[in-house]
Amino acid sequence: MRKRNSSEDRGTTGSLLDSDPDLKQRPDREAPEPAERAPQGPGGEMGKPFKRLGLGAKLKRLMFWLLVIYVSIPFIVKLCPSIQAKIVFLNFVRMPFFIDLKRPQDQGLNHTHNFYLQPESGVNIGVWHTVPDQRWRDAQGKHGDWYDATLSSAHSAILYLHGNAGTRGGDHRVQLYKVLSSSGYHVLTFDYRGWGDSDGSASEGLMTSDALFVYDWLKRRLDAKTPLYIWGHSLGTGVATNLVRRLCERGSPPDALILESPFTNIREEARSHPFSMVYRYLPGFDWFFLDAITANNIHFASDENVNHISCPLLILHAEDDSVVPFHLGKKLYSVASQSQSLSGHKVQFVPFPPTLNYKHKFIYRSPELPTILSDFLGHQQTDDSA
């Protein structure tokens, strides 16, 4: 009985659907049709083409934003030229991190005294004085007065002007202090204002005036006959030529100037720097980037300064230097060798082949460096005494 009724109901339902087309098209009455199968790959996985399409879209989006950033940076630099100054100085990069500049002994300089000078009221700059290595035993436990007194000895002194980024405690700088100290020199170095633990903010003019202040401070403590040399590295070579030009113009040149990895001027260096590679051939590169440097009154025109310098000049440059390309150091030497103001003074260029792998900041590793210095400076001392 029940079975018969069921079959009748089904027949009735079927006849109703057949007779009423509206009932067939009701969504809730539609029988689900089997879904179409997505194409399967060789591994039987579904949806592979859609995944590849999604990855391609992501790459396009990434490339679009990279292009936006690439195009935006020149305009940002042009509108905010102070950004370019920070890139030139990099004084906010204080590597190595977490070192105490008040404790040079932590960097292996156990014959070095840390102290502070005031080039102007309320501004302190941090200074290190490393005595000649022969006196390291005597230096243990000594304080500022003892270090000052050693400057009256017969040992020559070198004022070292470091480059951008980092501090006076940078490793390659510390290693050079050790080489110079072991060669019998007093080494004075400091952080320009805005660098390390020195007060103030950075500018080319203030870097030069700080260097002049420390030079005069040191000169007053040396014996009148004790040679005083100036050594600049990288950006510090620009400071060094600024300083020596001032000293020569006032009639008191140093005994010699040593430039390690120098450039001609900041515009040529910025154009040659690896960071500029992605924009170097962009139309308007000079207008966007180099003019922004000039707008900050940053020049470091060593190629102009050497025409106003009258003291012996030694240039050291590694051929595999990628930060300050070798050809800029060679070009500066060419200008200096033709300078009228340097006529009669020794001008020497010492290249280091790429096989030595000294690059931008490892010339201190050269076992020949002490001999190069003694030959150059010793020859000059002989000329002076003649």
PDB file of C-alpha atoms in Angstrom, residues 34-254:
ATOM      1  CA  PRO A  34      27.946  18.141 -12.479  1.00  0.00           C
ATOM      2  CA  ALA A  35      30.769  20.697 -12.235  1.00  0.00           C
ATOM      3  CA  GLU A  36      33.171  20.948 -15.121  1.00  0.00           C
ATOM      4  CA  ARG A  37      36.518  19.505 -14.304  1.00  0.00           C
ATOM      5  CA  ALA A  38      39.442  21.892 -14.300  1.00  0.00           C
ATOM      6  CA  PRO A  39      42.263  20.813 -16.527  1.00  0.00           C
ATOM      7  CA  GLN A  40      44.681  18.581 -14.713  1.00  0.00           C
ATOM      8  CA  GLY A  41      48.414  18.698 -15.041  1.00  0.00           C
ATOM      9  CA  PRO A  42      50.659  15.699 -15.365  1.00  0.00           C
ATOM     10  CA  GLY A  43      50.647  15.201 -11.607  1.00  0.00           C
ATOM     11  CA  GLY A  44      46.908  15.325 -11.385  1.00  0.00           C
ATOM     12  CA  GLU A  45      46.972  18.690  -9.550  1.00  0.00           C
ATOM     13  CA  MET A  46      44.174  21.090 -10.267  1.00  0.00           C
ATOM     14  CA  GLY A  47      44.356  24.819 -10.972  1.00  0.00           C
ATOM     15  CA  LYS A  48      48.016  25.082 -11.993  1.00  0.00           C
ATOM     16  CA  PRO A  49      47.441  27.639 -14.777  1.00  0.00           C
ATOM     17  CA  PHE A  50      45.554  29.870 -12.353  1.00  0.00           C
ATOM     18  CA  LYS A  51      48.462  29.741  -9.870  1.00  0.00           C
ATOM     19  CA  ARG A  52      50.954  30.685 -12.581  1.00  0.00           C
ATOM     20  CA  LEU A  53      48.750  33.578 -13.592  1.00  0.00           C
ATOM     21  CA  GLY A  54      48.610  34.769  -9.966  1.00  0.00           C
ATOM     22  CA  LEU A  55      52.401  34.659  -9.662  1.00  0.00           C
ATOM     23  CA  GLY A  56      52.789  36.647 -12.854  1.00  0.00           C
ATOM     24  CA  ALA A  57      50.405  39.289 -11.565  1.00  0.00           C
ATOM     25  CA  LYS A  58      52.370  39.548  -8.330  1.00  0.00           C
ATOM     26  CA  LEU A  59      55.619  40.004 -10.235  1.00  0.00           C
ATOM     27  CA  LYS A  60      54.066  42.712 -12.359  1.00  0.00           C
ATOM     28  CA  ARG A  61      52.830  44.491  -9.252  1.00  0.00           C
ATOM     29  CA  LEU A  62      56.280  44.231  -7.660  1.00  0.00           C
ATOM     30  CA  MET A  63      57.950  45.596 -10.787  1.00  0.00           C
ATOM     31  CA  PHE A  64      55.462  48.446 -10.874  1.00  0.00           C
ATOM     32  CA  TRP A  65      56.249  49.526  -7.294  1.00  0.00           C
ATOM     33  CA  LEU A  66      59.975  49.186  -7.861  1.00  0.00           C
ATOM     34  CA  LEU A  67      59.613  51.464 -10.867  1.00  0.00           C
ATOM     35  CA  VAL A  68      57.619  53.964  -8.802  1.00  0.00           C
ATOM     36  CA  ILE A  69      60.352  53.976  -6.113  1.00  0.00           C
ATOM     37  CA  TYR A  70      63.111  54.260  -8.726  1.00  0.00           C
ATOM     38  CA  VAL A  71      61.456  57.265 -10.359  1.00  0.00           C
ATOM     39  CA  SER A  72      60.505  58.880  -7.042  1.00  0.00           C
ATOM     40  CA  ILE A  73      63.963  58.862  -5.425  1.00  0.00           C
ATOM     41  CA  PRO A  74      65.512  61.538  -7.715  1.00  0.00           C
ATOM     42  CA  PHE A  75      62.578  63.870  -7.079  1.00  0.00           C
ATOM     43  CA  ILE A  76      62.722  63.255  -3.309  1.00  0.00           C
ATOM     44  CA  VAL A  77      66.446  64.039  -3.281  1.00  0.00           C
ATOM     45  CA  LYS A  78      65.892  67.181  -5.353  1.00  0.00           C
ATOM     46  CA  LEU A  79      63.088  68.417  -3.123  1.00  0.00           C
ATOM     47  CA  CYS A  80      64.948  67.504   0.111  1.00  0.00           C
ATOM     48  CA  PRO A  81      68.660  68.115  -0.603  1.00  0.00           C
ATOM     49  CA  SER A  82      69.525  67.500   3.063  1.00  0.00           C
ATOM     50  CA  ILE A  83      69.052  63.801   2.289  1.00  0.00           C
ATOM     51  CA  GLN A  84      71.984  63.974  -0.101  1.00  0.00           C
ATOM     52  CA  ALA A  85      74.167  65.540   2.602  1.00  0.00           C
ATOM     53  CA  LYS A  86      73.399  62.643   4.936  1.00  0.00           C
ATOM     54  CA  ILE A  87      74.329  60.199   2.187  1.00  0.00           C
ATOM     55  CA  VAL A  88      77.660  61.975   1.629  1.00  0.00           C
ATOM     56  CA  PHE A  89      78.592  62.091   5.324  1.00  0.00           C
ATOM     57  CA  LEU A  90      76.897  58.880   6.578  1.00  0.00           C
ATOM     58  CA  ASN A  91      77.764  60.088  10.069  1.00  0.00           C
ATOM     59  CA  PHE A  92      74.624  58.404  11.418  1.00  0.00           C
ATOM     60  CA  VAL A  93      76.240  55.024  10.632  1.00  0.00           C
ATOM     61  CA  ARG A  94      78.292  54.457  13.772  1.00  0.00           C
ATOM     62  CA  MET A  95      79.966  51.138  13.077  1.00  0.00           C
ATOM     63  CA  PRO A  96      81.274  49.180  14.816  1.00  0.00           C
ATOM     64  CA  PHE A  97      78.249  49.122  17.074  1.00  0.00           C
ATOM     65  CA  PHE A  98      78.318  48.933  20.861  1.00  0.00           C
ATOM     66  CA  ILE A  99      81.914  50.047  21.396  1.00  0.00           C
ATOM     67  CA  ASP A 100      82.850  52.473  24.131  1.00  0.00           C
ATOM     68  CA  LEU A 101      84.948  55.217  22.534  1.00  0.00           C
ATOM     69  CA  LYS A 102      86.103  56.227  26.006  1.00  0.00           C
ATOM     70  CA  ARG A 103      87.970  52.913  26.211  1.00  0.00           C
ATOM     71  CA  PRO A 104      90.346  52.617  23.216  1.00  0.00           C
ATOM     72  CA  GLN A 105      92.092  49.792  25.071  1.00  0.00           C
ATOM     73  CA  ASP A 106      89.069  47.630  24.249  1.00  0.00           C
ATOM     74  CA  GLN A 107      90.138  47.912  20.594  1.00  0.00           C
ATOM     75  CA  GLY A 108      93.672  46.772  21.363  1.00  0.00           C
ATOM     76  CA  LEU A 109      95.052  50.302  21.805  1.00  0.00           C
ATOM     77  CA  ASN A 110      96.451  49.989  25.323  1.00  0.00           C
ATOM     78  CA  HIS A 111      98.777  52.967  24.771  1.00  0.00           C
ATOM     79  CA  THR A 112      96.038  55.399  23.714  1.00  0.00           C
ATOM     80  CA  HIS A 113      94.402  58.202  25.676  1.00  0.00           C
ATOM     81  CA  ASN A 114      90.815  59.333  25.045  1.00  0.00           C
ATOM     82  CA  PHE A 115      89.933  62.949  25.771  1.00  0.00           C
ATOM     83  CA  TYR A 116      87.713  65.785  24.533  1.00  0.00           C
ATOM     84  CA  LEU A 117      88.450  69.205  23.079  1.00  0.00           C
ATOM     85  CA  GLN A 118      86.154  72.192  22.624  1.00  0.00           C
ATOM     86  CA  PRO A 119      86.535  73.913  19.235  1.00  0.00           C
ATOM     87  CA  GLU A 120      83.830  76.278  20.440  1.00  0.00           C
ATOM     88  CA  SER A 121      81.835  76.781  23.612  1.00  0.00           C
ATOM     89  CA  GLY A 122      79.453  73.939  24.361  1.00  0.00           C
ATOM     90  CA  VAL A 123      80.807  71.660  21.604  1.00  0.00           C
ATOM     91  CA  ASN A 124      82.949  68.666  22.564  1.00  0.00           C
ATOM     92  CA  ILE A 125      84.779  66.471  20.064  1.00  0.00           C
ATOM     93  CA  GLY A 126      86.300  63.113  20.957  1.00  0.00           C
ATOM     94  CA  VAL A 127      90.053  62.649  20.400  1.00  0.00           C
ATOM     95  CA  TRP A 128      92.457  59.702  20.655  1.00  0.00           C
ATOM     96  CA  HIS A 129      96.210  60.092  21.145  1.00  0.00           C
ATOM     97  CA  THR A 130      98.267  56.957  20.508  1.00  0.00           C
ATOM     98  CA  VAL A 131     101.930  57.206  21.564  1.00  0.00           C
ATOM     99  CA  PRO A 132     104.730  55.448  19.652  1.00  0.00           C
ATOM    100  CA  ASP A 133     104.690  51.714  20.252  1.00  0.00           C
ATOM    101  CA  GLN A 134     108.080  51.872  21.970  1.00  0.00           C
ATOM    102  CA  ARG A 135     106.401  53.603  24.911  1.00  0.00           C
ATOM    103  CA  TRP A 136     103.427  51.300  25.423  1.00  0.00           C
ATOM    104  CA  ARG A 137     104.802  49.931  28.716  1.00  0.00           C
ATOM    105  CA  ASP A 138     105.329  53.426  30.097  1.00  0.00           C
ATOM    106  CA  ALA A 139     101.781  54.351  29.034  1.00  0.00           C
ATOM    107  CA  GLN A 140     100.060  51.815  31.293  1.00  0.00           C
ATOM    108  CA  GLY A 141      97.952  53.562  33.903  1.00  0.00           C
ATOM    109  CA  LYS A 142      98.964  57.024  32.744  1.00  0.00           C
ATOM    110  CA  HIS A 143      96.609  59.984  32.310  1.00  0.00           C
ATOM    111  CA  GLY A 144      96.314  63.048  30.107  1.00  0.00           C
ATOM    112  CA  ASP A 145      99.246  65.043  31.506  1.00  0.00           C
ATOM    113  CA  TRP A 146     101.661  62.202  30.802  1.00  0.00           C
ATOM    114  CA  TYR A 147     100.410  61.834  27.223  1.00  0.00           C
ATOM    115  CA  ASP A 148     100.701  65.591  26.624  1.00  0.00           C
ATOM    116  CA  ALA A 149     104.263  65.560  27.914  1.00  0.00           C
ATOM    117  CA  THR A 150     105.261  62.820  25.445  1.00  0.00           C
ATOM    118  CA  LEU A 151     104.503  65.145  22.554  1.00  0.00           C
ATOM    119  CA  SER A 152     107.641  67.123  23.339  1.00  0.00           C
ATOM    120  CA  SER A 153     109.741  64.081  22.393  1.00  0.00           C
ATOM    121  CA  ALA A 154     111.608  63.763  19.105  1.00  0.00           C
ATOM    122  CA  HIS A 155     109.005  61.396  17.620  1.00  0.00           C
ATOM    123  CA  SER A 156     107.118  62.769  14.622  1.00  0.00           C
ATOM    124  CA  ALA A 157     103.324  63.123  14.812  1.00  0.00           C
ATOM    125  CA  ILE A 158     100.534  62.328  12.354  1.00  0.00           C
ATOM    126  CA  LEU A 159      97.095  63.927  12.456  1.00  0.00           C
ATOM    127  CA  TYR A 160      94.710  61.363  10.943  1.00  0.00           C
ATOM    128  CA  LEU A 161      91.459  62.520   9.308  1.00  0.00           C
ATOM    129  CA  HIS A 162      89.039  59.643   8.761  1.00  0.00           C
ATOM    130  CA  GLY A 163      86.422  59.243   6.039  1.00  0.00           C
ATOM    131  CA  ASN A 164      82.639  59.099   6.180  1.00  0.00           C
ATOM    132  CA  ALA A 165      80.608  56.615   8.240  1.00  0.00           C
ATOM    133  CA  GLY A 166      81.822  54.958  11.402  1.00  0.00           C
ATOM    134  CA  THR A 167      83.944  56.556  14.116  1.00  0.00           C
ATOM    135  CA  ARG A 168      87.562  56.938  15.141  1.00  0.00           C
ATOM    136  CA  GLY A 169      87.201  53.386  16.504  1.00  0.00           C
ATOM    137  CA  GLY A 170      86.561  51.745  13.100  1.00  0.00           C
ATOM    138  CA  ASP A 171      88.598  48.561  12.723  1.00  0.00           C
ATOM    139  CA  HIS A 172      90.575  49.512   9.596  1.00  0.00           C
ATOM    140  CA  ARG A 173      91.374  52.856  11.247  1.00  0.00           C
ATOM    141  CA  VAL A 174      92.538  51.198  14.455  1.00  0.00           C
ATOM    142  CA  GLN A 175      94.774  48.849  12.454  1.00  0.00           C
ATOM    143  CA  LEU A 176      96.387  51.824  10.709  1.00  0.00           C
ATOM    144  CA  TYR A 177      97.013  53.566  14.062  1.00  0.00           C
ATOM    145  CA  LYS A 178      98.854  50.427  15.170  1.00  0.00           C
ATOM    146  CA  VAL A 179     101.007  50.384  12.025  1.00  0.00           C
ATOM    147  CA  LEU A 180     101.897  54.058  12.379  1.00  0.00           C
ATOM    148  CA  SER A 181     102.539  53.709  16.111  1.00  0.00           C
ATOM    149  CA  SER A 182     104.830  50.735  15.552  1.00  0.00           C
ATOM    150  CA  SER A 183     106.701  52.873  13.007  1.00  0.00           C
ATOM    151  CA  GLY A 184     107.470  55.407  15.750  1.00  0.00           C
ATOM    152  CA  TYR A 185     104.806  58.071  15.203  1.00  0.00           C
ATOM    153  CA  HIS A 186     102.433  59.781  17.593  1.00  0.00           C
ATOM    154  CA  VAL A 187      98.944  59.420  16.108  1.00  0.00           C
ATOM    155  CA  LEU A 188      96.210  61.976  16.838  1.00  0.00           C
ATOM    156  CA  THR A 189      92.737  61.256  15.485  1.00  0.00           C
ATOM    157  CA  PHE A 190      89.292  62.578  16.291  1.00  0.00           C
ATOM    158  CA  ASP A 191      85.638  62.433  15.313  1.00  0.00           C
ATOM    159  CA  TYR A 192      84.350  65.533  13.549  1.00  0.00           C
ATOM    160  CA  ARG A 193      81.326  67.107  15.188  1.00  0.00           C
ATOM    161  CA  GLY A 194      78.303  64.951  14.410  1.00  0.00           C
ATOM    162  CA  TRP A 195      80.392  61.750  14.300  1.00  0.00           C
ATOM    163  CA  GLY A 196      80.890  59.222  17.085  1.00  0.00           C
ATOM    164  CA  ASP A 197      80.493  60.782  20.518  1.00  0.00           C
ATOM    165  CA  SER A 198      81.270  64.307  19.286  1.00  0.00           C
ATOM    166  CA  ASP A 199      78.608  66.983  19.600  1.00  0.00           C
ATOM    167  CA  GLY A 200      77.018  69.031  16.841  1.00  0.00           C
ATOM    168  CA  SER A 201      75.982  68.388  13.259  1.00  0.00           C
ATOM    169  CA  ALA A 202      78.023  67.679  10.144  1.00  0.00           C
ATOM    170  CA  SER A 203      79.073  70.048   7.372  1.00  0.00           C
ATOM    171  CA  GLU A 204      82.169  70.432   5.217  1.00  0.00           C
ATOM    172  CA  GLY A 205      83.011  73.788   6.761  1.00  0.00           C
ATOM    173  CA  LEU A 206      82.761  72.486  10.333  1.00  0.00           C
ATOM    174  CA  MET A 207      84.776  69.369   9.524  1.00  0.00           C
ATOM    175  CA  THR A 208      87.559  71.592   8.204  1.00  0.00           C
ATOM    176  CA  SER A 209      87.430  74.011  11.139  1.00  0.00           C
ATOM    177  CA  ASP A 210      87.516  71.090  13.615  1.00  0.00           C
ATOM    178  CA  ALA A 211      90.575  69.706  11.843  1.00  0.00           C
ATOM    179  CA  LEU A 212      92.267  73.119  11.985  1.00  0.00           C
ATOM    180  CA  PHE A 213      91.500  73.421  15.688  1.00  0.00           C
ATOM    181  CA  VAL A 214      92.984  70.001  16.518  1.00  0.00           C
ATOM    182  CA  TYR A 215      96.007  70.688  14.308  1.00  0.00           C
ATOM    183  CA  ASP A 216      96.752  73.953  16.136  1.00  0.00           C
ATOM    184  CA  TRP A 217      96.227  72.255  19.510  1.00  0.00           C
ATOM    185  CA  LEU A 218      98.727  69.564  18.551  1.00  0.00           C
ATOM    186  CA  LYS A 219     101.222  71.931  16.973  1.00  0.00           C
ATOM    187  CA  ARG A 220     101.448  73.999  20.166  1.00  0.00           C
ATOM    188  CA  ARG A 221     102.468  70.905  22.155  1.00  0.00           C
ATOM    189  CA  LEU A 222     105.111  69.629  19.781  1.00  0.00           C
ATOM    190  CA  ASP A 223     108.697  70.760  19.818  1.00  0.00           C
ATOM    191  CA  ALA A 224     109.274  73.395  17.163  1.00  0.00           C
ATOM    192  CA  LYS A 225     111.527  71.028  15.217  1.00  0.00           C
ATOM    193  CA  THR A 226     109.258  67.971  15.453  1.00  0.00           C
ATOM    194  CA  PRO A 227     107.653  67.126  12.086  1.00  0.00           C
ATOM    195  CA  LEU A 228     103.868  67.100  11.917  1.00  0.00           C
ATOM    196  CA  TYR A 229     102.172  65.307   9.027  1.00  0.00           C
ATOM    197  CA  ILE A 230      98.537  65.211   7.945  1.00  0.00           C
ATOM    198  CA  TRP A 231      96.978  61.947   6.757  1.00  0.00           C
ATOM    199  CA  GLY A 232      93.521  61.825   5.167  1.00  0.00           C
ATOM    200  CA  HIS A 233      91.557  58.801   4.009  1.00  0.00           C
ATOM    201  CA  SER A 234      88.630  58.759   1.555  1.00  0.00           C
ATOM    202  CA  LEU A 235      86.302  61.672   2.428  1.00  0.00           C
ATOM    203  CA  GLY A 236      88.999  62.703   4.924  1.00  0.00           C
ATOM    204  CA  THR A 237      91.282  63.484   1.964  1.00  0.00           C
ATOM    205  CA  GLY A 238      88.885  66.294   1.066  1.00  0.00           C
ATOM    206  CA  VAL A 239      89.083  67.593   4.636  1.00  0.00           C
ATOM    207  CA  ALA A 240      92.871  67.229   4.548  1.00  0.00           C
ATOM    208  CA  THR A 241      93.347  69.296   1.379  1.00  0.00           C
ATOM    209  CA  ASN A 242      90.953  71.940   2.737  1.00  0.00           C
ATOM    210  CA  LEU A 243      93.004  72.076   5.937  1.00  0.00           C
ATOM    211  CA  VAL A 244      96.404  72.175   4.254  1.00  0.00           C
ATOM    212  CA  ARG A 245      95.258  74.895   1.872  1.00  0.00           C
ATOM    213  CA  ARG A 246      94.302  77.039   4.870  1.00  0.00           C
ATOM    214  CA  LEU A 247      97.620  76.323   6.578  1.00  0.00           C
ATOM    215  CA  CYS A 248      99.567  77.229   3.438  1.00  0.00           C
ATOM    216  CA  GLU A 249      97.590  80.408   2.936  1.00  0.00           C
ATOM    217  CA  ARG A 250      98.488  81.553   6.432  1.00  0.00           C
ATOM    218  CA  GLY A 251     102.140  80.669   5.858  1.00  0.00           C
ATOM    219  CA  SER A 252     102.455  77.614   8.122  1.00  0.00           C
ATOM    220  CA  PRO A 253     102.231  74.475   5.954  1.00  0.00           C
ATOM    221  CA  PRO A 254     102.580  71.017   7.542  1.00  0.00           C
TER     222      PRO A 254
END
